[in-house]
Amino acid sequence: SQTIHQWPATLVQPVGSPLSLECTVEGTSNPNLYWYRQAAGRGLQLLFYSVGIGQISSEVPQNLSASRPQDRQFILSSKKLLLSDSGFYLCAWSLSRNEQFFGPGTRLTVL
Amino acid sequence: QKEVEQNSGPLSVPEGAIASLNCTYSDRGSQSFFWYRQYSGKSPELIMFIYSNGDKEDGRFTAQLNKASQYVSLLIRDSQPSDSATYLCAVKYGNKLVFGAGTILRVKS
């Protein structure tokens, strides 16, 4: 069966510091991968999605970036965090079928 | 702009009652619709999906789709306190899902 991992689970970072969040999927090949952010009390905002290695589509202009160095690995990065980057970051995967499945998430607090 | 609208709630129902959650969407061409449940502090969990007009039942859950009215709903029969959560409606556009803001459901024992 498929499993999706995210780490770290929680992170507290100062403004201006860099960020790297990692997501890996097990038990499947060539998945579509997604990064979402959920601000407190808000809905899910799609940040990036990828249909293959090195293929990244950005949905919202911001100071974040994403990379997919391997088939089942998706990384979210920032060079300098802003206060507004705080939130719950969720990675998800899907195959050619429609359903998306979410990882456990990373809760980021920027102080 | 693809939009998915949900009443934020909270929707309060007594234990054992039917909870009815509703969602409307803006793009008439949408073909795939999903309901996710999100407990506080946790990630969303897929509970139902529906592609065709009509009803789809899975245990205590029934998803209803009316493409002509651009309306999708989720019914939860015999509601339990453990059903208390935020329910997210999602509509598929291409490779992406667009989510509503969610409806908070509270089941009172």
XYZ file of N, CA and C in Angstrom:
660
model
N 0.847 -1.190 0.000
C 0.000 0.000 0.000
C 0.892 1.252 0.000
N 0.271 2.344 -0.360
C 1.021 3.586 -0.474
C 1.077 4.327 0.864
N 2.199 4.965 1.102
C 2.399 5.747 2.324
C 3.082 7.044 1.952
N 2.680 8.125 2.594
C 3.309 9.419 2.346
C 3.861 9.950 3.661
N 5.099 10.413 3.618
C 5.779 10.915 4.814
C 6.112 12.389 4.624
N 6.041 13.126 5.710
C 6.480 14.515 5.727
C 7.300 14.751 6.982
N 8.325 15.535 6.842
C 9.067 15.955 8.018
C 9.709 17.313 7.791
N 9.907 18.057 8.898
C 9.535 17.681 10.259
C 8.044 17.846 10.502
N 7.550 17.374 11.624
C 6.137 17.512 11.958
C 5.819 18.930 12.413
N 6.726 19.527 13.168
C 6.564 20.912 13.599
C 7.901 21.634 13.444
N 7.801 22.945 13.233
C 9.007 23.733 13.011
C 8.730 25.162 13.448
N 9.654 25.723 14.213
C 9.588 27.129 14.601
C 10.848 27.793 14.074
N 10.668 28.813 13.232
C 11.791 29.452 12.566
C 11.706 30.962 12.704
N 12.836 31.655 12.817
C 12.807 33.121 12.838
C 12.597 33.692 11.443
N 12.022 34.894 11.401
C 11.883 35.615 10.135
C 13.248 35.761 9.468
N 13.288 35.537 8.163
C 14.526 35.679 7.412
C 15.364 34.424 7.314
N 14.971 33.389 8.025
C 15.739 32.141 7.980
C 15.294 31.299 6.782
N 16.127 30.322 6.355
C 15.730 29.461 5.231
C 14.801 28.344 5.693
N 14.192 27.686 4.719
C 13.241 26.612 5.009
C 13.452 25.466 4.029
N 13.344 24.257 4.547
C 13.307 23.084 3.675
C 12.380 22.053 4.288
N 11.294 21.750 3.593
C 10.353 20.718 4.023
C 10.399 19.592 3.006
N 10.367 18.366 3.506
C 10.495 17.222 2.613
C 9.271 16.319 2.672
N 8.956 15.757 1.528
C 7.829 14.841 1.388
C 8.292 13.657 0.552
N 8.002 12.447 1.011
C 8.316 11.261 0.205
C 7.112 10.332 0.190
N 6.964 9.643 -0.931
C 5.862 8.702 -1.116
C 6.452 7.312 -1.319
N 5.844 6.335 -0.697
C 6.262 4.940 -0.860
C 5.138 4.134 -1.470
N 5.498 3.082 -2.222
C 4.505 2.139 -2.693
C 3.834 2.499 -3.999
N 4.361 3.490 -4.712
C 3.792 3.850 -6.003
C 4.881 4.466 -6.862
N 4.641 4.541 -8.155
C 5.604 5.140 -9.069
C 4.957 6.247 -9.875
N 5.759 7.257 -10.193
C 5.340 8.389 -11.026
C 4.047 9.036 -10.532
N 3.983 9.350 -9.246
C 2.772 10.028 -8.759
C 2.788 11.503 -9.130
N 1.609 12.124 -9.203
C 1.525 13.579 -9.167
C 1.711 13.988 -7.708
N 2.464 15.049 -7.476
C 2.734 15.512 -6.117
C 2.323 16.966 -5.968
N 1.865 17.307 -4.779
C 1.285 18.630 -4.523
C 1.780 19.164 -3.184
N 1.983 20.478 -3.108
C 2.184 21.190 -1.850
C 1.024 22.163 -1.645
N 0.403 22.077 -0.468
C -0.657 22.986 -0.062
C -0.232 23.709 1.224
N -0.821 24.868 1.433
C -0.697 25.551 2.717
C -2.112 25.834 3.238
N -2.259 25.644 4.528
C -3.520 25.950 5.202
C -3.211 26.908 6.340
N -3.651 28.166 6.205
C -3.493 29.126 7.292
C -4.553 28.836 8.342
N -4.328 29.317 9.552
C -5.226 29.032 10.670
C -6.660 29.401 10.307
N -7.581 28.413 10.428
C -8.982 28.659 10.171
C -9.348 28.901 8.716
N -8.440 28.571 7.816
C -8.664 28.833 6.396
C -8.683 27.545 5.593
N -9.028 27.667 4.321
C -9.034 26.519 3.421
C -7.651 26.189 2.912
N -7.586 25.196 2.044
C -6.325 24.738 1.478
C -5.961 25.568 0.249
N -4.743 26.063 0.232
C -4.236 26.827 -0.903
C -3.175 26.003 -1.612
N -3.391 25.705 -2.883
C -2.407 24.961 -3.660
C -1.223 25.870 -3.958
N -0.025 25.399 -3.610
C 1.194 26.178 -3.837
C 1.923 25.706 -5.097
N 2.189 24.404 -5.180
C 2.928 23.828 -6.299
C 2.379 22.439 -6.603
N 2.528 22.024 -7.858
C 2.286 20.633 -8.171
C 3.282 20.170 -9.222
N 3.482 18.849 -9.258
C 4.486 18.263 -10.135
C 3.946 16.966 -10.729
N 4.095 16.827 -12.038
C 3.652 15.589 -12.711
C 4.826 14.672 -13.024
N 6.055 15.117 -12.707
C 7.210 14.263 -12.948
C 8.487 14.906 -12.437
N 9.588 14.163 -12.468
C 10.874 14.667 -11.982
C 11.232 15.955 -12.704
N 11.574 16.984 -11.913
C 11.999 18.258 -12.475
C 10.894 19.114 -13.045
N 9.650 18.635 -13.011
C 8.525 19.391 -13.564
C 7.722 19.995 -12.422
N 7.764 21.328 -12.303
C 7.103 22.028 -11.216
C 6.203 23.112 -11.797
N 4.961 23.153 -11.316
C 4.050 24.237 -11.679
C 3.741 25.037 -10.422
N 3.874 26.344 -10.516
C 3.631 27.227 -9.381
C 2.261 27.862 -9.525
N 1.508 27.829 -8.436
C 0.149 28.361 -8.477
C 0.051 29.787 -7.932
N 0.916 30.115 -6.995
C 0.802 31.413 -6.328
C 2.188 32.055 -6.254
N 2.351 33.268 -6.779
C 3.662 33.923 -6.664
C 3.977 34.230 -5.206
N 5.164 33.879 -4.748
C 5.527 34.031 -3.359
C 7.013 33.762 -3.221
N 7.495 33.778 -1.975
C 8.924 33.563 -1.769
C 9.250 32.096 -1.533
N 8.358 31.184 -1.932
C 8.600 29.768 -1.796
C 8.965 29.171 -3.142
N 9.658 28.044 -3.113
C 9.967 27.303 -4.322
C 9.831 25.826 -4.035
N 9.730 25.017 -5.083
C 9.606 23.575 -4.921
C 10.543 22.885 -5.894
N 10.954 21.680 -5.506
C 11.790 20.870 -6.396
C 11.389 19.417 -6.264
N 11.636 18.665 -7.319
C 11.349 17.225 -7.328
C 12.590 16.525 -7.868
N 13.549 16.257 -6.995
C 14.795 15.650 -7.455
C 14.694 14.159 -7.778
N 13.722 13.496 -7.188
C 13.500 12.071 -7.456
C 12.007 11.833 -7.661
N 11.673 10.681 -8.223
C 10.281 10.400 -8.589
C 9.324 10.552 -7.427
N 9.762 10.113 -6.228
C 8.838 10.092 -5.096
C 9.252 11.059 -3.991
N 9.986 12.102 -4.353
C 10.444 13.083 -3.380
C 10.082 14.480 -3.851
N 9.502 15.255 -2.936
C 9.055 16.609 -3.259
C 9.509 17.518 -2.127
N 10.181 18.612 -2.456
C 10.776 19.476 -1.453
C 10.237 20.882 -1.615
N 9.882 21.499 -0.498
C 9.433 22.893 -0.464
C 10.503 23.712 0.234
N 10.886 24.827 -0.371
C 12.000 25.612 0.162
C 11.677 27.090 0.168
N 12.435 27.794 0.999
C 12.437 29.252 0.988
C 13.832 29.725 1.386
N 14.272 30.811 0.790
C 15.567 31.387 1.172
C 15.433 32.283 2.394
N 14.284 32.983 2.497
C 14.055 33.886 3.629
C 12.585 33.852 4.002
N 12.287 33.321 5.171
C 10.900 33.209 5.604
C 10.313 34.550 6.022
N 9.007 34.694 5.745
C 8.236 35.847 6.184
C 7.254 35.394 7.268
N 6.770 36.349 8.059
C 5.754 36.017 9.067
C 4.546 35.341 8.410
N 4.182 35.812 7.225
C 2.997 35.301 6.537
C 3.178 33.873 6.022
N 4.381 33.321 6.126
C 4.611 31.942 5.705
C 4.166 30.926 6.766
N 3.796 31.403 7.947
C 3.305 30.488 8.977
C 2.061 29.763 8.490
N 1.940 28.487 8.868
C 0.770 27.723 8.469
C 1.027 26.242 8.551
N 0.058 25.494 8.081
C 0.117 24.038 8.070
C 0.391 23.623 6.625
N 1.558 23.015 6.394
C 1.966 22.657 5.045
C 1.691 21.172 4.799
N 0.968 20.932 3.751
C 0.523 19.585 3.446
C 1.033 19.151 2.079
N 1.569 17.952 2.030
C 1.967 17.322 0.776
C 0.900 16.283 0.417
N 0.605 16.148 -0.852
C -0.378 15.164 -1.292
C 0.115 14.483 -2.556
N -0.429 13.277 -2.815
C -0.067 12.554 -4.030
C -1.332 12.029 -4.699
N -1.231 11.814 -6.008
C -2.303 11.152 -6.743
C -1.689 10.445 -7.942
N -2.439 9.503 -8.481
C -2.030 8.860 -9.729
C -2.911 9.408 -10.851
N -3.009 8.739 -11.928
C -3.815 9.237 -13.034
C -5.292 9.255 -12.667
N -5.670 8.482 -11.634
C -7.010 8.619 -11.088
C -7.130 9.967 -10.410
N -8.284 10.254 -9.884
C -8.544 11.602 -9.422
C -8.173 11.872 -7.973
N -8.274 10.851 -7.129
C -8.182 11.113 -5.698
C -6.787 11.557 -5.283
N -6.726 12.525 -4.368
C -5.482 12.940 -3.761
C -5.473 12.484 -2.308
N -4.273 12.073 -1.878
C -4.098 11.588 -0.506
C -3.033 12.430 0.164
N -3.324 12.839 1.385
C -2.470 13.796 2.075
C -1.528 13.128 3.061
N -0.359 13.750 3.218
C 0.553 13.374 4.278
C 0.130 13.980 5.596
N 0.893 13.715 6.670
C 0.504 14.184 8.007
C 0.700 15.676 8.215
N 1.461 16.334 7.360
C 1.620 17.778 7.447
C 2.775 18.238 8.312
N 3.207 19.476 8.057
C 4.210 20.162 8.871
C 3.620 21.475 9.336
N 3.632 21.671 10.648
C 3.118 22.935 11.192
C 4.296 23.885 11.369
N 4.295 24.980 10.617
C 5.383 25.954 10.617
C 4.933 27.235 11.313
N 5.719 27.659 12.267
C 5.516 28.944 12.926
C 6.735 29.805 12.660
N 6.504 30.977 12.090
C 7.582 31.926 11.830
C 7.444 33.066 12.836
N 8.523 33.294 13.600
C 8.461 34.307 14.658
C 9.291 35.536 14.313
N -11.826 32.025 -12.811
C -11.599 31.697 -11.409
C -12.514 30.545 -11.014
N -11.899 29.420 -10.649
C -12.670 28.262 -10.214
C -13.005 28.434 -8.743
N -14.301 28.359 -8.406
C -14.699 28.573 -7.023
C -15.500 27.393 -6.498
N -15.287 27.121 -5.224
C -16.031 26.091 -4.502
C -16.511 26.728 -3.209
N -17.820 26.735 -3.000
C -18.405 27.435 -1.870
C -19.025 26.448 -0.882
N -18.751 26.679 0.389
C -19.361 25.913 1.478
C -19.770 26.861 2.583
N -20.836 26.513 3.274
C -21.211 27.244 4.479
C -20.223 26.875 5.582
N -19.641 27.883 6.223
C -18.585 27.600 7.203
C -19.092 26.942 8.473
N -20.430 27.107 8.752
C -20.988 26.545 9.972
C -20.630 27.389 11.198
N -20.637 26.789 12.406
C -20.745 25.347 12.605
C -22.167 24.817 12.421
N -22.246 23.583 11.916
C -23.488 22.864 11.826
C -23.559 21.946 13.038
N -24.557 22.133 13.861
C -24.706 21.320 15.072
C -25.875 20.371 14.916
N -25.646 19.082 15.151
C -26.704 18.079 15.079
C -26.610 17.190 16.312
N -27.729 16.666 16.761
C -27.683 15.731 17.896
C -27.201 14.362 17.435
N -26.630 13.631 18.368
C -26.173 12.274 18.081
C -27.330 11.435 17.531
N -27.047 10.677 16.461
C -28.062 9.836 15.844
C -28.828 10.487 14.713
N -28.689 11.791 14.549
C -29.405 12.525 13.494
C -28.636 12.431 12.165
N -29.270 12.937 11.110
C -28.610 13.036 9.802
C -27.994 14.427 9.665
N -26.706 14.448 9.343
C -26.027 15.712 9.060
C -25.973 15.897 7.550
N -26.327 17.087 7.090
C -26.341 17.384 5.661
C -25.388 18.531 5.375
N -24.371 18.255 4.589
C -23.350 19.245 4.256
C -23.432 19.550 2.765
N -23.346 20.818 2.429
C -23.581 21.238 1.045
C -22.412 21.998 0.455
N -22.335 21.951 -0.888
C -21.220 22.562 -1.601
C -21.703 22.951 -3.000
N -21.360 24.146 -3.441
C -21.639 24.544 -4.820
C -20.327 24.902 -5.508
N -20.308 24.760 -6.834
C -19.081 25.018 -7.589
C -19.414 25.830 -8.822
N -18.403 26.519 -9.336
C -18.668 27.516 -10.370
C -18.519 26.995 -11.800
N -17.700 25.955 -12.014
C -17.401 25.518 -13.371
C -18.299 24.357 -13.786
N -19.163 24.604 -14.739
C -20.130 23.588 -15.176
C -19.439 22.375 -15.800
N -18.208 22.533 -16.244
C -17.494 21.432 -16.871
C -16.827 20.467 -15.905
N -16.911 20.717 -14.612
C -16.268 19.848 -13.625
C -16.866 18.451 -13.654
N -15.995 17.442 -13.456
C -16.443 16.051 -13.598
C -16.249 15.221 -12.330
N -15.369 15.684 -11.432
C -15.000 14.857 -10.277
C -15.101 15.673 -9.005
N -15.674 15.038 -7.959
C -15.994 15.767 -6.736
C -15.631 14.895 -5.535
N -15.119 15.548 -4.494
C -14.550 14.813 -3.365
C -14.981 15.443 -2.065
N -15.122 14.600 -1.050
C -15.329 15.065 0.321
C -14.191 14.545 1.190
N -13.592 15.479 1.927
C -12.539 15.154 2.878
C -13.004 15.540 4.278
N -12.547 14.784 5.254
C -12.791 15.084 6.661
C -11.455 15.488 7.286
N -11.478 16.560 8.065
C -10.259 17.040 8.711
C -10.531 17.270 10.194
N -9.911 16.451 11.008
C -9.969 16.665 12.450
C -9.007 17.785 12.825
N -9.317 18.458 13.915
C -8.500 19.591 14.350
C -7.035 19.199 14.513
N -6.159 19.915 13.846
C -4.722 19.675 13.941
C -4.204 18.543 13.080
N -5.088 17.918 12.309
C -4.690 16.779 11.479
C -4.840 17.110 9.999
N -4.323 16.234 9.144
C -4.426 16.445 7.696
C -5.765 15.921 7.185
N -6.212 16.392 6.020
C -7.490 15.925 5.457
C -7.438 14.448 5.071
N -8.565 13.783 5.254
C -8.704 12.371 4.957
C -9.848 12.211 3.953
N -9.587 11.545 2.828
C -10.623 11.342 1.813
C -11.688 10.382 2.342
N -12.956 10.798 2.267
C -14.025 9.909 2.717
C -14.972 9.510 1.589
N -15.142 10.355 0.586
C -16.052 10.004 -0.508
C -15.602 10.703 -1.782
N -15.880 10.080 -2.930
C -15.758 10.766 -4.200
C -16.934 10.356 -5.074
N -17.315 11.243 -5.993
C -18.463 10.979 -6.848
C -18.219 11.623 -8.200
N -18.542 10.887 -9.278
C -18.298 11.388 -10.611
C -19.581 11.525 -11.421
N -20.631 10.781 -11.035
C -21.857 10.744 -11.833
C -23.000 11.372 -11.071
N -23.938 11.923 -11.799
C -25.152 12.462 -11.183
C -25.851 11.386 -10.365
N -26.432 11.813 -9.249
C -27.179 10.885 -8.415
C -26.518 10.700 -7.070
N -26.785 9.560 -6.457
C -26.303 9.269 -5.116
C -25.254 8.166 -5.140
N -24.305 8.270 -4.209
C -23.331 7.209 -3.991
C -23.237 6.963 -2.496
N -23.435 5.726 -2.091
C -23.488 5.407 -0.667
C -22.271 4.580 -0.261
N -21.747 4.881 0.930
C -20.642 4.108 1.502
C -20.815 4.120 3.015
N -21.400 3.031 3.523
C -21.658 2.952 4.964
C -22.645 4.012 5.394
N -22.263 4.836 6.367
C -23.155 5.892 6.856
C -23.116 7.150 5.994
N -22.241 7.178 4.985
C -22.067 8.364 4.159
C -22.759 8.199 2.807
N -23.420 9.278 2.362
C -23.990 9.324 1.024
C -23.582 10.639 0.375
N -22.966 10.539 -0.794
C -22.655 11.737 -1.577
C -23.720 11.891 -2.645
N -24.165 13.119 -2.858
C -25.176 13.404 -3.864
C -24.634 14.459 -4.820
N -24.824 14.231 -6.123
C -24.316 15.157 -7.130
C -25.434 15.550 -8.078
N -25.560 16.862 -8.307
C -26.501 17.402 -9.282
C -25.721 18.376 -10.159
N -25.274 17.897 -11.319
C -24.430 18.722 -12.187
C -25.205 19.878 -12.794
N -26.492 19.691 -13.048
C -27.280 20.778 -13.634
C -27.347 21.971 -12.686
N -27.438 21.687 -11.403
C -27.497 22.750 -10.392
C -26.126 23.094 -9.834
N -25.080 22.374 -10.257
C -23.702 22.597 -9.786
C -23.646 22.518 -8.268
N -24.126 21.399 -7.782
C -24.351 21.215 -6.356
C -23.944 19.809 -5.975
N -23.170 19.685 -4.890
C -22.807 18.379 -4.362
C -22.995 18.409 -2.850
N -23.492 17.321 -2.296
C -23.747 17.283 -0.863
C -23.243 15.981 -0.260
N -23.099 16.018 1.049
C -22.687 14.835 1.811
C -23.675 14.671 2.962
N -24.281 13.477 3.027
C -25.168 13.142 4.135
C -24.466 12.142 5.042
N -24.534 12.389 6.339
C -23.981 11.463 7.324
C -25.135 10.979 8.181
N -25.470 9.705 8.052
C -26.560 9.122 8.828
C -26.056 8.678 10.188
N -26.974 8.643 11.168
C -26.626 8.188 12.517
C -25.345 8.879 12.989
N -25.355 10.199 12.977
C -24.160 10.979 13.321
C -23.654 10.619 14.711
N -22.348 10.541 14.835
C -21.690 10.212 16.082
C -20.789 11.373 16.514
N -20.523 11.491 17.809
C -19.596 12.551 18.257
C -18.248 12.485 17.537
N -17.823 11.278 17.142
C -16.553 11.129 16.424
C -16.604 11.691 15.003
N -17.807 12.040 14.522
C -17.929 12.684 13.209
C -17.659 14.182 13.291
N -17.532 14.716 14.501
C -17.257 16.141 14.667
C -15.896 16.477 14.065
N -15.921 17.338 13.051
C -14.713 17.654 12.287
C -15.078 18.749 11.293
N -14.098 19.184 10.509
C -14.347 20.073 9.375
C -14.412 19.229 8.112
N -15.438 19.448 7.307
C -15.620 18.685 6.083
C -15.328 19.593 4.891
N -14.377 19.161 4.072
C -13.917 19.938 2.923
C -14.470 19.337 1.634
N -15.068 20.175 0.818
C -15.517 19.788 -0.511
C -14.419 20.168 -1.504
N -14.152 19.298 -2.472
C -13.115 19.600 -3.461
C -13.619 19.223 -4.847
N -13.238 20.036 -5.825
C -13.642 19.831 -7.215
C -12.386 19.755 -8.060
N -12.341 18.779 -8.973
C -11.138 18.574 -9.774
C -11.194 19.390 -11.051
N -10.108 20.129 -11.309
C -9.928 20.866 -12.544
C -8.570 20.470 -13.114
N -8.576 19.711 -14.210
C -7.308 19.245 -14.760
C -6.599 18.350 -13.767
N -5.325 18.678 -13.459
C -4.557 17.903 -12.492
C -4.754 18.381 -11.065
N -5.585 19.384 -10.854
C -5.641 20.052 -9.559
C -7.013 19.918 -8.907
N -7.004 19.999 -7.590
C -8.239 20.102 -6.825
C -8.373 21.518 -6.296
N -9.587 22.049 -6.374
C -9.897 23.318 -5.733
C -10.788 22.998 -4.545
N -10.387 23.487 -3.371
C -11.100 23.171 -2.135
C -11.983 24.321 -1.699
N -13.125 23.968 -1.109
C -13.884 24.936 -0.363
C -13.224 25.183 0.986
N -13.713 26.194 1.693
C -13.119 26.555 2.985
C -13.497 25.591 4.100
N -14.519 24.745 3.839
C -14.897 23.736 4.819
C -16.090 24.123 5.676
N -16.821 23.102 6.115
C -17.931 23.273 7.051
C -17.600 22.543 8.339
N -17.696 23.261 9.464
C -17.465 22.642 10.767
C -18.734 21.921 11.200
N -18.608 20.640 11.505
C -19.725 19.837 11.996
C -19.491 19.509 13.457
N -20.513 19.736 14.277
C -20.458 19.358 15.692
C -21.620 18.429 15.986
N -21.309 17.252 16.465
C -22.328 16.270 16.823
C -22.389 16.218 18.343
N -23.549 16.548 18.891
C -23.705 16.650 20.343
C -24.308 15.379 20.906
N -23.673 14.854 21.940
C -24.183 13.629 22.565
C -25.163 13.964 23.676
